[in-house]
Short mmCIF file of C-alpha atoms in Angstrom, two decimals:
data_model
loop_
_atom_site.label_atom_id
_atom_site.label_comp_id
_atom_site.label_asym_id
_atom_site.label_seq_id
_atom_site.Cartn_x
_atom_site.Cartn_y
_atom_site.Cartn_z
CA UNK M 14 14.09 -4.12 1.03
CA UNK M 15 11.15 -5.68 2.87
CA UNK M 16 9.42 -8.61 2.24
CA UNK M 17 6.27 -8.54 2.49
CA UNK M 18 3.22 -11.73 2.24
CA UNK M 19 0.72 -11.52 0.18
CA UNK M 20 -2.82 -13.26 1.33
CA UNK M 21 -1.80 -16.68 -0.66
CA UNK M 22 0.94 -16.78 1.44
CA UNK M 23 4.06 -15.55 -1.54
CA UNK M 24 6.27 -13.29 -0.13
CA UNK M 25 7.15 -10.78 -2.13
CA UNK M 26 10.04 -7.85 -2.15
CA UNK M 27 9.47 -4.45 -1.64
CA UNK M 28 11.33 -1.42 -1.43
CA UNK M 29 12.21 0.64 1.24
CA UNK M 30 9.90 3.40 -0.11
CA UNK M 31 7.33 1.21 -0.73
CA UNK M 32 8.05 0.08 2.67
CA UNK M 33 7.48 4.00 3.77
CA UNK M 34 4.15 3.95 2.30
CA UNK M 35 2.57 0.05 4.18
CA UNK M 36 4.05 1.73 7.21
CA UNK M 37 1.34 4.86 6.55
CA UNK M 38 -1.43 2.02 7.46
CA UNK M 39 -1.74 1.43 11.36
CA UNK M 40 -4.98 -0.26 13.93
CA UNK M 41 -6.87 3.36 13.31
CA UNK M 42 -6.19 4.12 9.42
CA UNK M 43 -6.58 1.13 7.55
CA UNK M 44 -7.19 2.83 4.20
CA UNK M 45 -4.91 5.86 2.52
CA UNK M 46 -6.92 8.79 0.40
CA UNK M 47 -5.34 9.99 -3.12
CA UNK M 48 -5.65 13.48 -2.92
CA UNK M 49 -3.91 13.61 0.93
CA UNK M 50 -0.26 12.22 -0.45
CA UNK M 51 2.35 13.50 -2.12
CA UNK M 52 2.75 12.88 -5.46
CA UNK M 53 5.85 10.15 -4.98
CA UNK M 54 3.49 8.09 -2.44
CA UNK M 55 1.28 8.14 -4.81
CA UNK M 56 3.84 6.62 -7.62
CA UNK M 57 4.42 4.27 -4.87
CA UNK M 58 1.23 3.28 -4.16
CA UNK M 59 0.73 2.21 -7.55
CA UNK M 60 3.02 0.03 -7.87
CA UNK M 61 2.41 -1.72 -4.82
CA UNK M 62 -1.32 -1.89 -6.45
CA UNK M 63 0.90 -2.50 -9.67
CA UNK M 64 2.51 -5.78 -6.50
CA UNK M 65 -0.98 -6.51 -5.60
CA UNK M 66 0.59 -5.22 -2.35
CA UNK M 67 -2.66 -2.70 -1.96
CA UNK M 68 -5.56 -2.66 -3.88
CA UNK M 69 -7.44 0.63 -5.29
CA UNK M 70 -10.78 1.93 -5.33
CA UNK M 71 -12.91 4.28 -6.85
CA UNK M 72 -15.05 5.59 -4.24
CA UNK M 73 -17.97 8.37 -5.36
CA UNK M 74 -14.86 9.76 -7.51
CA UNK M 75 -12.24 9.64 -4.63
CA UNK M 76 -9.41 6.87 -4.98
CA UNK M 77 -8.55 4.93 -2.02
CA UNK M 78 -5.35 2.52 -1.36
CA UNK M 79 -6.56 -0.28 0.85
CA UNK M 80 -3.99 -2.82 2.19
CA UNK M 81 -4.17 -6.26 0.54
CA UNK M 82 -0.99 -8.15 2.66
CA UNK M 83 -1.92 -10.63 4.97
CA UNK M 84 0.52 -10.02 7.63
CA UNK M 85 3.05 -7.07 8.72
CA UNK M 86 6.25 -6.25 6.97
CA UNK M 87 9.19 -7.90 7.86
CA UNK M 88 12.75 -6.84 6.94
#
């Protein structure tokens, strides 16, 4: 389990699998493309969208995930 802080300063627990998807974001990687993720990571990314940790954008028919959280996740 990890705790992430949302933009409105609310702390939210996430699972280790969801944290694995968040760890894919780096300084260079600010967005993830759905077509590059495996099926399980897509499910986890969609859970994070539902928890308001990520947001999903449709750009020209391509789904992109971006972070919505304020800071780095903590253990």
